[in-house]
Short mmCIF file of C-alpha atoms in Angstrom, two decimals:
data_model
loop_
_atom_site.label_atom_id
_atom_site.label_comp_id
_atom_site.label_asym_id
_atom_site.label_seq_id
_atom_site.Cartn_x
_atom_site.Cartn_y
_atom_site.Cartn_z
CA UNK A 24 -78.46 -13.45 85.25
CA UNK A 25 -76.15 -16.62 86.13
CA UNK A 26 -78.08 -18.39 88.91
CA UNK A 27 -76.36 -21.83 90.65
CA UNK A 28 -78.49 -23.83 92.31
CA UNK A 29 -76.81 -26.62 94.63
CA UNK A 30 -73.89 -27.00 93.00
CA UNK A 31 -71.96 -30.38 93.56
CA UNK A 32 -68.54 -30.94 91.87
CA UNK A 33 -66.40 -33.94 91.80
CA UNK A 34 -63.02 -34.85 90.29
CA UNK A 35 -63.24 -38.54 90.80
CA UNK A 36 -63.52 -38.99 94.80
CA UNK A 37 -62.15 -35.76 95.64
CA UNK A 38 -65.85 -33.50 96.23
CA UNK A 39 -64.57 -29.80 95.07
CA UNK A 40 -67.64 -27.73 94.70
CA UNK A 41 -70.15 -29.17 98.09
CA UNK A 42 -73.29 -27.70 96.95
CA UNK A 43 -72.76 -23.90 95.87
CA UNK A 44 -76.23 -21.31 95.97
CA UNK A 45 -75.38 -18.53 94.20
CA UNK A 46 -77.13 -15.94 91.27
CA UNK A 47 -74.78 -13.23 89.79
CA UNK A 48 -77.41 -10.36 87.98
CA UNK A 49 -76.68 -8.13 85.24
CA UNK A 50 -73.93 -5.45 85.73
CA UNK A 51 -72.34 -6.78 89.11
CA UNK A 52 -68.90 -7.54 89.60
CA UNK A 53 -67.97 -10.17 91.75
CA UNK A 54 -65.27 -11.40 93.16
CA UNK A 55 -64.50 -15.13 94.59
CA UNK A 56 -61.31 -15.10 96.53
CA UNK A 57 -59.89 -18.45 98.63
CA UNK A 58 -57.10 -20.53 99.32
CA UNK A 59 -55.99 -22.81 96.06
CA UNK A 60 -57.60 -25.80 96.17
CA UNK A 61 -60.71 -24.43 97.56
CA UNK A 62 -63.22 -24.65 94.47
CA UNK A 63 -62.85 -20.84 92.74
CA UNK A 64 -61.78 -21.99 89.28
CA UNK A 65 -63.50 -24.90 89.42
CA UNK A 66 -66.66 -22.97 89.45
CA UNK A 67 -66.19 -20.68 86.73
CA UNK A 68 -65.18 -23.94 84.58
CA UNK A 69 -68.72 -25.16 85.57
CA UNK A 70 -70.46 -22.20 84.60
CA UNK A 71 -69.17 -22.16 81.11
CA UNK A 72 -69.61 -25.75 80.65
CA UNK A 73 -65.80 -26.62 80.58
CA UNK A 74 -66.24 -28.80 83.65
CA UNK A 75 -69.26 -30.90 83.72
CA UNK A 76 -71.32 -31.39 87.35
CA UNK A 77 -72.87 -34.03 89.17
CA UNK A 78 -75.60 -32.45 91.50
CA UNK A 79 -76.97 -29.09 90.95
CA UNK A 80 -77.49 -26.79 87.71
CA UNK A 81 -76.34 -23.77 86.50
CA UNK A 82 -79.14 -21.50 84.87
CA UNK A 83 -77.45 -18.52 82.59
CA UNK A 84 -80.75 -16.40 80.98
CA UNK A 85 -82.63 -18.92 81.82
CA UNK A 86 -80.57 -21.66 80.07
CA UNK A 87 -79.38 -24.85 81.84
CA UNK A 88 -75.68 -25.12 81.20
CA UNK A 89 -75.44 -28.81 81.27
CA UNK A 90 -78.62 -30.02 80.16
CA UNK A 91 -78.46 -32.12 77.54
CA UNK A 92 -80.52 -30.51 74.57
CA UNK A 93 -78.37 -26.82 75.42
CA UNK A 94 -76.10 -25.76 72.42
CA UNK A 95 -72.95 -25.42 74.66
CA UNK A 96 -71.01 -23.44 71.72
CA UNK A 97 -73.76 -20.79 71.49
CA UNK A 98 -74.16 -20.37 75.16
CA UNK A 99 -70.45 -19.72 75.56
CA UNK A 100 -70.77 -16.87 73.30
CA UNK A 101 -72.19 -15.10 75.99
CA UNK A 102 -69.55 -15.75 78.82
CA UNK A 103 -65.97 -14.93 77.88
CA UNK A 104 -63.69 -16.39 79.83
CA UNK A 105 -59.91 -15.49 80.51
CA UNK A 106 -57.93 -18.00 82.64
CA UNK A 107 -54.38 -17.70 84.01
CA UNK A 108 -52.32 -18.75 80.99
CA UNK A 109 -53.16 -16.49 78.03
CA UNK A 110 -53.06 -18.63 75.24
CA UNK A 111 -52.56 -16.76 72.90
CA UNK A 112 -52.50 -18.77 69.51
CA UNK A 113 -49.07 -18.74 68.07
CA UNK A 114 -49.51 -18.84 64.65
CA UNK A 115 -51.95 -15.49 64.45
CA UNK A 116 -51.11 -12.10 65.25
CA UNK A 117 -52.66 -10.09 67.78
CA UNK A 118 -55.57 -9.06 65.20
CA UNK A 119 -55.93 -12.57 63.72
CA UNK A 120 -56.14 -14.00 67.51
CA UNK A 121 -59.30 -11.48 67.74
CA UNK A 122 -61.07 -11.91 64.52
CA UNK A 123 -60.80 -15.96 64.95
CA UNK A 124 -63.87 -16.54 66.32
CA UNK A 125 -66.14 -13.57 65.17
CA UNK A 126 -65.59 -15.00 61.87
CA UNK A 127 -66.04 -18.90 62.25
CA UNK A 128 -67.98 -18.99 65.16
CA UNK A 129 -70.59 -15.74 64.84
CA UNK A 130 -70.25 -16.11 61.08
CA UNK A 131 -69.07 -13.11 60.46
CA UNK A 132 -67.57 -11.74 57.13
CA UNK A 133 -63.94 -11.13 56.81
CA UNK A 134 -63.39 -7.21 57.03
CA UNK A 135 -66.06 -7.41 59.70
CA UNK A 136 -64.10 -9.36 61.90
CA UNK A 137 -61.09 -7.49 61.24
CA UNK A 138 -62.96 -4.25 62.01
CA UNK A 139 -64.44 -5.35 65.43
CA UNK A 140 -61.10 -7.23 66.18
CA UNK A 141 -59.46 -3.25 65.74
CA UNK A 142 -62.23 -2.46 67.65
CA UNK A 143 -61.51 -4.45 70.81
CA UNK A 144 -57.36 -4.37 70.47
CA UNK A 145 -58.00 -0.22 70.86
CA UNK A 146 -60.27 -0.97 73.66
CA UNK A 147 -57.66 -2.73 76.07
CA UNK A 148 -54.84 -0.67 74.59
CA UNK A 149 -53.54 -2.57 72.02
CA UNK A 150 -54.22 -0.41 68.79
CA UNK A 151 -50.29 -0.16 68.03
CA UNK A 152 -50.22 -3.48 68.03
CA UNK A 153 -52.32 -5.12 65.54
CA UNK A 154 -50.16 -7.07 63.29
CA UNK A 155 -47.59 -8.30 65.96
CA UNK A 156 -47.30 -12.18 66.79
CA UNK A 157 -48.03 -12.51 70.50
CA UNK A 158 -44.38 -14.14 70.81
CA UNK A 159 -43.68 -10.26 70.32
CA UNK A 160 -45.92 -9.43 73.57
CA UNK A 161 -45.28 -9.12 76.93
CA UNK A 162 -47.03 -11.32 79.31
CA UNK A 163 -49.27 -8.12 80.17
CA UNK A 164 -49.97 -7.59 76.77
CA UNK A 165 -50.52 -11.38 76.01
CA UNK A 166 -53.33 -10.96 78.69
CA UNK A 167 -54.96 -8.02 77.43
CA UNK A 168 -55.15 -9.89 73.93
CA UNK A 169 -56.88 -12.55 75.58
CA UNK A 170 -59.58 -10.13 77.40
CA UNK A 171 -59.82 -8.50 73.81
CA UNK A 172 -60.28 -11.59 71.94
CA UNK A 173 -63.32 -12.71 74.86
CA UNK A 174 -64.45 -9.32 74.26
CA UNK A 175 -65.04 -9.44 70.52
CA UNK A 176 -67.52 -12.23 70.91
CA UNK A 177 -69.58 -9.37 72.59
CA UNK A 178 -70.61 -11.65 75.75
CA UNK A 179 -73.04 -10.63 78.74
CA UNK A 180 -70.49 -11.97 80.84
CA UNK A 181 -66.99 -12.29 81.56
CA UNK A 182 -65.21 -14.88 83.56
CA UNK A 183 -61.92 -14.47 84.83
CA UNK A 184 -59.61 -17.08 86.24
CA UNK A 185 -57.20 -15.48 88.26
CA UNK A 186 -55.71 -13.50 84.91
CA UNK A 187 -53.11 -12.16 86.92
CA UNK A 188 -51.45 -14.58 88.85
CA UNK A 189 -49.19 -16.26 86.30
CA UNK A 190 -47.81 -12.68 85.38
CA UNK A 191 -44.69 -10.67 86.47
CA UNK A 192 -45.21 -8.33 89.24
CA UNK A 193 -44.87 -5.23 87.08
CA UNK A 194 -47.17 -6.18 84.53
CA UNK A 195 -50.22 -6.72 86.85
CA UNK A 196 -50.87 -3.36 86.88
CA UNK A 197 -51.76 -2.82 83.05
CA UNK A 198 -54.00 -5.86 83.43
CA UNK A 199 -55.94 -5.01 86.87
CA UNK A 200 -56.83 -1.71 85.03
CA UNK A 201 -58.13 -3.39 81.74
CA UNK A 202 -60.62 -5.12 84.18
CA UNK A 203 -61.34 -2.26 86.14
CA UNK A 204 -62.55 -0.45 82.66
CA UNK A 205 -64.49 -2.98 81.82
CA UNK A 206 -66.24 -3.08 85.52
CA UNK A 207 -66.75 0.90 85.24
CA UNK A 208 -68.55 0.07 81.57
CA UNK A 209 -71.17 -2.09 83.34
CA UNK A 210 -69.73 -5.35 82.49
CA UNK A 211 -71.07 -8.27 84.03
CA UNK A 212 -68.18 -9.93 85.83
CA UNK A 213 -67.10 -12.87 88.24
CA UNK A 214 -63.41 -12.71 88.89
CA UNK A 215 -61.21 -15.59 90.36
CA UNK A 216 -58.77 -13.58 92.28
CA UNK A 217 -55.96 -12.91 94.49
CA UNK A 218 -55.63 -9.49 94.14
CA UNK A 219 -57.33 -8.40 97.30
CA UNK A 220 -56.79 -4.67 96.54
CA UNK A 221 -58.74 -5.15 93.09
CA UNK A 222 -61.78 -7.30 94.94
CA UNK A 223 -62.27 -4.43 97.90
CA UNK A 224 -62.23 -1.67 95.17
CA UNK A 225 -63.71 -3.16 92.50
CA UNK A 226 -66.33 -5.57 93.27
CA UNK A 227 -70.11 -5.25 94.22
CA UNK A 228 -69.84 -8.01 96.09
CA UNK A 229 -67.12 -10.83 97.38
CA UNK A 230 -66.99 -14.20 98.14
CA UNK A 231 -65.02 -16.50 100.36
CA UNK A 232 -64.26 -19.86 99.46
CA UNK A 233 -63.14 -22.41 101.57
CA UNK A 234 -63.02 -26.55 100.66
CA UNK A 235 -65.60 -26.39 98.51
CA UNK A 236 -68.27 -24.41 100.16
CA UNK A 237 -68.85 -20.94 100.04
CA UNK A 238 -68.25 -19.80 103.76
CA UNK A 239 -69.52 -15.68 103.29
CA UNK A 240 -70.52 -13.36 100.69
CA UNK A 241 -71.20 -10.15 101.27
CA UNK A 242 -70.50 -6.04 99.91
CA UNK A 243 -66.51 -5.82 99.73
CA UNK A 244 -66.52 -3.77 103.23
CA UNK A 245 -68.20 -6.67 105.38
CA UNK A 246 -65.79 -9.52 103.75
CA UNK A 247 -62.91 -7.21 104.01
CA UNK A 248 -63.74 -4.95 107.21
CA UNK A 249 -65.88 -7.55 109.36
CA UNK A 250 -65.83 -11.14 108.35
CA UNK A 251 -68.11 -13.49 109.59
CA UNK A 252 -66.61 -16.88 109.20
CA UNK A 253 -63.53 -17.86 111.02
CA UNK A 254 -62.25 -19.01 108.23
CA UNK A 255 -62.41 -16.37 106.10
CA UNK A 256 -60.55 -14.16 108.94
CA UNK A 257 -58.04 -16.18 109.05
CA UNK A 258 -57.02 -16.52 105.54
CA UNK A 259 -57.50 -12.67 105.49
CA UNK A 260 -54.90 -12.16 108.03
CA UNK A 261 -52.61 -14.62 106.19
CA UNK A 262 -52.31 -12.78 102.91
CA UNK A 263 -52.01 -9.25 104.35
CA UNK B 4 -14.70 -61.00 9.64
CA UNK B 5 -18.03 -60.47 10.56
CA UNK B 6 -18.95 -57.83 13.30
CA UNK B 7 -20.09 -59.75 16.45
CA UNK B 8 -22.76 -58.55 18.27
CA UNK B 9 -22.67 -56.12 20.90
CA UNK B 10 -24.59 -56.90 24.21
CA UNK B 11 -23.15 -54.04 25.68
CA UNK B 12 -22.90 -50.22 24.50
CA UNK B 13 -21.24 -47.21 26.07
CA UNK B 14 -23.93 -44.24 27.96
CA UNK B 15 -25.80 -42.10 25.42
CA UNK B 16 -27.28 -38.68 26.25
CA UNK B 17 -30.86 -40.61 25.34
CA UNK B 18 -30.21 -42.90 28.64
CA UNK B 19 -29.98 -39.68 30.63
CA UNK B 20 -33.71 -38.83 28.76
CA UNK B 21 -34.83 -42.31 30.05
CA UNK B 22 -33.65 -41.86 33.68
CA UNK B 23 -34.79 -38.33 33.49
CA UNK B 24 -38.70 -40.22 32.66
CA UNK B 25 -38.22 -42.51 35.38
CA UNK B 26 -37.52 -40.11 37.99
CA UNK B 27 -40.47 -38.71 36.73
CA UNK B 28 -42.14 -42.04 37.95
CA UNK B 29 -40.40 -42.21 40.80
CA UNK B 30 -41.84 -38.51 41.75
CA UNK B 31 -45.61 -39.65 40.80
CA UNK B 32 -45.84 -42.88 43.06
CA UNK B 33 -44.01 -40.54 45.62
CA UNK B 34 -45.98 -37.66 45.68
CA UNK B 35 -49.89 -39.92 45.39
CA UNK B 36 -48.69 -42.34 48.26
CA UNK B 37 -47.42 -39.23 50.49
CA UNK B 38 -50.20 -37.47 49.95
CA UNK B 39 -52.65 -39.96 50.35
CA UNK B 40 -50.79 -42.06 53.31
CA UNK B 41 -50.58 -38.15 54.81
CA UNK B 42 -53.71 -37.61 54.75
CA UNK B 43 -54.95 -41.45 56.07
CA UNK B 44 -52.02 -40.89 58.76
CA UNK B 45 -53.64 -37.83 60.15
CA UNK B 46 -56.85 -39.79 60.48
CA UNK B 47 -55.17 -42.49 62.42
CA UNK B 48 -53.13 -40.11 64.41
CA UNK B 49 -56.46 -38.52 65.47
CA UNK B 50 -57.72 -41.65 66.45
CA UNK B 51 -54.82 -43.16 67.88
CA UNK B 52 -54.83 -39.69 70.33
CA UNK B 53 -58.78 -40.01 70.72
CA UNK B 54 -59.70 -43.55 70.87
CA UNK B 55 -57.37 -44.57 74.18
CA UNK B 56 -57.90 -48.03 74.93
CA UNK B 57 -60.38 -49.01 72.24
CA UNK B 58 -57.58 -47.70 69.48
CA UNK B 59 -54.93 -49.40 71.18
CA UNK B 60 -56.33 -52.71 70.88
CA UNK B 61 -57.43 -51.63 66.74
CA UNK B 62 -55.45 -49.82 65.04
CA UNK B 63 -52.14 -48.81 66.91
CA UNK B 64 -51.70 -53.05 66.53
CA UNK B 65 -52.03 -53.12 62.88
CA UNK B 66 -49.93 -49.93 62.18
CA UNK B 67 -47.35 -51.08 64.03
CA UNK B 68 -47.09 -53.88 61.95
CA UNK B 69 -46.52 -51.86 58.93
CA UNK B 70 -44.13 -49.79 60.55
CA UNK B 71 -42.04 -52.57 61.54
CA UNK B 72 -41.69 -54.63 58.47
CA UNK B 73 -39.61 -53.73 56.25
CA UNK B 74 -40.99 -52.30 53.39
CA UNK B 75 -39.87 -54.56 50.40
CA UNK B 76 -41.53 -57.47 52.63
CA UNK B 77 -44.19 -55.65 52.24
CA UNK B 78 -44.14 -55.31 48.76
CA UNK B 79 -43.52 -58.48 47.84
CA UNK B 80 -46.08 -60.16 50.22
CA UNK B 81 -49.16 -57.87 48.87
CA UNK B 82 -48.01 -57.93 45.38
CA UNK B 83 -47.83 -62.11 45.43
CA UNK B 84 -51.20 -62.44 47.68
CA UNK B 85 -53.31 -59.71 46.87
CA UNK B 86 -54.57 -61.84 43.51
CA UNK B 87 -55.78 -64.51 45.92
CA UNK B 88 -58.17 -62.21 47.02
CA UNK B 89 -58.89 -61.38 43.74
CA UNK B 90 -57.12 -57.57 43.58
CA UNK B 91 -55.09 -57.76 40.11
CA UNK B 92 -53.04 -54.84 40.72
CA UNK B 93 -49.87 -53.80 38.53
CA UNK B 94 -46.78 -52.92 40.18
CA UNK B 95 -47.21 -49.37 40.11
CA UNK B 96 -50.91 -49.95 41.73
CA UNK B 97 -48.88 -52.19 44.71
CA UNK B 98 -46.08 -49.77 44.85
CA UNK B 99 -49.28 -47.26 45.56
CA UNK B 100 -51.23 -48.88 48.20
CA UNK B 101 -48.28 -50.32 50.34
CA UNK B 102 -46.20 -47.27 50.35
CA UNK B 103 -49.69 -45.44 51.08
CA UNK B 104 -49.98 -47.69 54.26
CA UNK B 105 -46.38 -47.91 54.97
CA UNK B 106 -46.13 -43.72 55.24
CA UNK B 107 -50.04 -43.85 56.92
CA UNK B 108 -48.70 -45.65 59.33
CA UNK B 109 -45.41 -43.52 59.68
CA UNK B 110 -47.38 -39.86 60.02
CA UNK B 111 -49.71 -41.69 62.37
CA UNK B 112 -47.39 -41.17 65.23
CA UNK B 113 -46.42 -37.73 64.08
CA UNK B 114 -50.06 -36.73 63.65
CA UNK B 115 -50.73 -37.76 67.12
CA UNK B 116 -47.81 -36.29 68.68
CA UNK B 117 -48.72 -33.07 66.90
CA UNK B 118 -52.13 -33.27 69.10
CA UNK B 119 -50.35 -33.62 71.67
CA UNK B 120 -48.20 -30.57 71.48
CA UNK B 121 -51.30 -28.63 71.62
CA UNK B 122 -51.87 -28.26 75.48
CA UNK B 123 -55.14 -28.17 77.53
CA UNK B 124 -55.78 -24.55 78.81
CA UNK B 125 -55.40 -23.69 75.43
CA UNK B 126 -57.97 -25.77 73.81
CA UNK B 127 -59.68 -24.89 76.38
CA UNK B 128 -59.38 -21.47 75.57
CA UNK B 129 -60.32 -22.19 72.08
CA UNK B 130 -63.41 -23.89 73.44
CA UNK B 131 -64.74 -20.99 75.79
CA UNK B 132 -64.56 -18.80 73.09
CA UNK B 133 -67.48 -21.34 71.22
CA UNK B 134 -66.10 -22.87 69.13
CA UNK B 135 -66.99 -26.48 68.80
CA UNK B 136 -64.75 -29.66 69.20
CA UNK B 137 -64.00 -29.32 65.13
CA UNK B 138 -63.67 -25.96 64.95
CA UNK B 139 -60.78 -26.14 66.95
CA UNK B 140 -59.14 -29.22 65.83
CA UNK B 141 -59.07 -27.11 62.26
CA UNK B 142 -58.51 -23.76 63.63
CA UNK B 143 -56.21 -24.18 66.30
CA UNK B 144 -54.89 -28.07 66.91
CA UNK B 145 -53.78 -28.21 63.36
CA UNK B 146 -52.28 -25.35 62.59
CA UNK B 147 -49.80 -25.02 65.97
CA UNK B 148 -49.53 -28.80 66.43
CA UNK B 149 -48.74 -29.34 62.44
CA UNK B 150 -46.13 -26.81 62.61
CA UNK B 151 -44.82 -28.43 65.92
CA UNK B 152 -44.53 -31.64 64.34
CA UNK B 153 -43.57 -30.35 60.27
CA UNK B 154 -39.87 -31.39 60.60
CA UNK B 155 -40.66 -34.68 61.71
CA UNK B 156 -43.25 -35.31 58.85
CA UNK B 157 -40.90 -33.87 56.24
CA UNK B 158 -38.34 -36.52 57.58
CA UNK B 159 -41.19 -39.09 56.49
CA UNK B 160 -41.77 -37.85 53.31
CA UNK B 161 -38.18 -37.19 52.20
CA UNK B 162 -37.96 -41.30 53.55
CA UNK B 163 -40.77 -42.49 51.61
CA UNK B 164 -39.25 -41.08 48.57
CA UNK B 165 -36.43 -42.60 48.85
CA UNK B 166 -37.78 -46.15 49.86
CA UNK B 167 -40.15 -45.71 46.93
CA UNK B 168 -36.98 -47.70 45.32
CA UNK B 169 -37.95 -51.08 46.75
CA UNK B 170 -41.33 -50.65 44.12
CA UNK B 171 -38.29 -51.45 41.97
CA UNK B 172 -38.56 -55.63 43.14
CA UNK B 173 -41.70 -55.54 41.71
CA UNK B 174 -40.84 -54.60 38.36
CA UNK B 175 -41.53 -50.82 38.10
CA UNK B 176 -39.44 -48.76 36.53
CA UNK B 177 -38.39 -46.33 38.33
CA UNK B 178 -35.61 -44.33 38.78
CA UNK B 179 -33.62 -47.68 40.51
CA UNK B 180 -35.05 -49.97 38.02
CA UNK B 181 -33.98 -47.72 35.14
CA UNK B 182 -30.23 -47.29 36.76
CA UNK B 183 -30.19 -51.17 37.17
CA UNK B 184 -31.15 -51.72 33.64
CA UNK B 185 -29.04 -49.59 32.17
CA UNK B 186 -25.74 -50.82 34.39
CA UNK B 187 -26.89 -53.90 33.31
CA UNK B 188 -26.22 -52.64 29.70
CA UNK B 189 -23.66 -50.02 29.77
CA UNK B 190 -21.36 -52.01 32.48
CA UNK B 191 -20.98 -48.22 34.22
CA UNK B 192 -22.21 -48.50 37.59
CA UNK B 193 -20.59 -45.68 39.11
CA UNK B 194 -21.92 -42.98 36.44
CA UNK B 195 -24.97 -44.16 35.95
CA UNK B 196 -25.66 -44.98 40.09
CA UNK B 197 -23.85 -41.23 40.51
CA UNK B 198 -26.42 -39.64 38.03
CA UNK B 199 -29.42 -41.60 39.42
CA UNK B 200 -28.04 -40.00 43.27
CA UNK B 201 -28.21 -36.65 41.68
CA UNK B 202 -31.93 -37.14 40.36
CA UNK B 203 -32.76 -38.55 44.16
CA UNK B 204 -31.21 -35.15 45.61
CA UNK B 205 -32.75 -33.08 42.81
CA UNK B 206 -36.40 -34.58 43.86
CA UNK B 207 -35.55 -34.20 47.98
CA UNK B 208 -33.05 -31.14 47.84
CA UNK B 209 -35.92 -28.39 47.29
CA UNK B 210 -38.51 -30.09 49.84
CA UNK B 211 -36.11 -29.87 52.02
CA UNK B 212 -35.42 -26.28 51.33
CA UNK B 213 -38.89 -25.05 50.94
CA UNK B 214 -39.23 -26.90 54.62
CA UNK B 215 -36.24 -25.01 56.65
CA UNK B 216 -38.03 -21.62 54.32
CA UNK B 217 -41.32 -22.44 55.71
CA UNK B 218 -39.94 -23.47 59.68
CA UNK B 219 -38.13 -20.06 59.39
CA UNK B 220 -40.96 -18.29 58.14
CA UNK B 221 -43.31 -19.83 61.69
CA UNK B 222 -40.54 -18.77 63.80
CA UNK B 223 -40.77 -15.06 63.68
#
């Protein structure tokens, strides 16, 4: 379970996150949509401990995030994280981008990485495409690698920071249904989104972000079919 | 009449033997101060990229020095002074340490600008994954920012080589020194400064192949 207790984010003067309540349990999907600017990725960097806080904590099994004694590296084992760009790392190919961190981070032996690297390319359809360099890859593809490689660390959660928007309109597709998969498999997931066709279908539950604070959460058909907050009508209205 | 004695005496094939040794020398002070100085630079460049204001006011200073003066200042300066404070190094020993500095201070600026060419979101990336801060300097900043930066360091080394000449003021003998003696002998500057040329290319010409091999290699 990821809880967030009072949450308080600041980037020098500028306050991004104003004191965010929120607990995420085991095997929901949700999804945090919002105008840019309004705190989404911000929160997902604070959860993984990319983004320090000021106020607040963030509790993930029961282990503070940003307290001082908490092994950061092993925590983030747990929560894969894909973000907009792919970054994929140049100099590997698709298999060797996988098996990284299994082997230097969990330890694991060679041909063990490799296998579970296999493993996870098959899983988000890239079998066929093992030994290619990712400057081989589409965008889509590039994307899928990265959900592959966050997937071989075998994490309880996964982040995602809007992994679609920086791709090609025809590509989203491919990706969207990689993350679907992985929702239907019981994954536990909190994803950064625009895709408001994805968040009604997919999630458990959605949130609307707005400046900072959280302005509604709620199932998919309350947020989508019978907003609360003014603001999140309006922004509703804006991107349909 | 008595032969007079001759001061001077045409090239022998044994002279090519003795610039062939001392472009063996030339090779050895090359390839211990690259390596070294590469390996020191890298350090530097690391803290040069890390250290912000506190390396600005240390070290960036005192490399710059050493990047700015030329070399056989250098040379001569250390080699003169260092006995003052007691170092009693030969010339080869000198040629070491200040061409060790001198290319330290040269891959410095590479080294850093390699760190740089590794962006954010993707150490980032490397980060969320677990790894920790070395982990992905070793796994992932050095092996896409050396490769960004190669050329440029290959440019250093093929210099340093070259200026490893000036060790020549100092009284090693290398493959200058050995030209310069025998000219000195021979009277043939243009052979013997042609054949010494050929020796420099013969020691640059395959790094610089085995580079463009390697850069072509990366690229696919």
């Amino acid at each position: 379970m990821i809880e967030i207790h009072d949450l308080h984010k600041y980037f020098g003067s500028l306050h991004v996150l104003k004191g965010i309540d929120l607990n995420v349990k085991k095997g929901e999907v949700l999804s945090v949509i919002g105008a840019s600017g309004s705190g989404k990725s911000t929160l997902l960097y604070c959860i993984n401990g990319l983004e320090p806080v000021q106020q607040g904590k963030v509790v993930v099994d029961g282990t503070d995030v940003h307290a001082k004694g908490t092994d950061i590296n092993k925590l983030r084992q747990q929560l894969g994280m894909v973000f907009q760009q792919w970054n994929s790392f140049p100099h590997l190919t698709a298999l060797e981008n996988v098996a990284l961190a299994p082997k230097i981070v969990k330890g694991k032996s060679k041909s063990e990485a490799r296998e579970i690297a296999a493993q996870q390319l098959k899983h988000v359809g890239l079998g066929d495409k093992l030994d290619v360099y990712p400057s081989a890859l589409s965008g889509g593809q590039q994307q899928r690698l990265a959900i592959a490689r966050a997937l071989a660390m075998e994490p309880e959660y996964m982040l995602f920071d809007e992994a679609t928007s920086a791709l090609d309109p025809e590509l989203v597709g491919e990706v969207l249904e990689t993350m679907r998969m992985l929702a239907e498999e019981g994954m536990t997931m909190i994803c950064v989104t625009h895709e408001m066709g994805f968040a009604r279908d997919v999630s458990d539950r959605v949130a609307f972000f707005h400046q900072g604070v959280m302005e509604e959460i709620g199932p998919p058909e309350q947020i989508f079919g019978n907003p609360q907050s003014e603001h999140t009508q309006k922004f509703l209205a804006n991107v349909r | 009449m008595e032969p007079t004695i001759s001061f001077f005496s045409g090239f022998a094939p044994k002279d090519l033997l003795f610039l062939g040794e001392a472009a063996l020398r030339t090779m050895w002070i090359s390839i211990l101060s690259i390596s070294i100085g590469t390996v020191l630079g890298v350090v530097f460049g690391w803290v040069l990229y890390e250290g912000k204001w506190a390396a600005a006011l240390t070290v960036a200073p005192i490399l710059d020095v050493f990047r700015s003066v030329p070399l056989i200042i250098q040379l001569v300066l250390f080699y003169n002074f260092a006995p003052i404070i007691g170092l009693n190094l030969d010339p080869f020993a000198s040629g070491v340490v200040i061409l060790t500095i001198y290319t330290a201070s040269l891959v410095a600026s590479v080294a850093r600008g390699g760190i740089e060419a590794v962006d954010a979101p993707m150490r980032r990336a490397a980060r969320s994954l677990g790894m920790s801060y070395w982990q992905d300097l070793r796994y992932v900043v050095l092996p896409i920012g050396g490769r960004a930066v190669f050329p440029a360091w290959v440019g250093v080394a093929l210099g340093v080589m070259k200026d490893s000449a000036l060790v020549s003021v100092l009284g090693y003998v290398e493959l200058l020194k050995a030209s310069q003696i025998l000219i000195t002998r021979t009277q043939e500057p243009f052979l013997i400064l042609s054949i010494a040329g050929a020796f420099y290319f013969a020691l640059s010409y395959p790094i610089s192949r085995y580079a463009a091999s390697l850069e072509r290699k990366w690229a696919q």
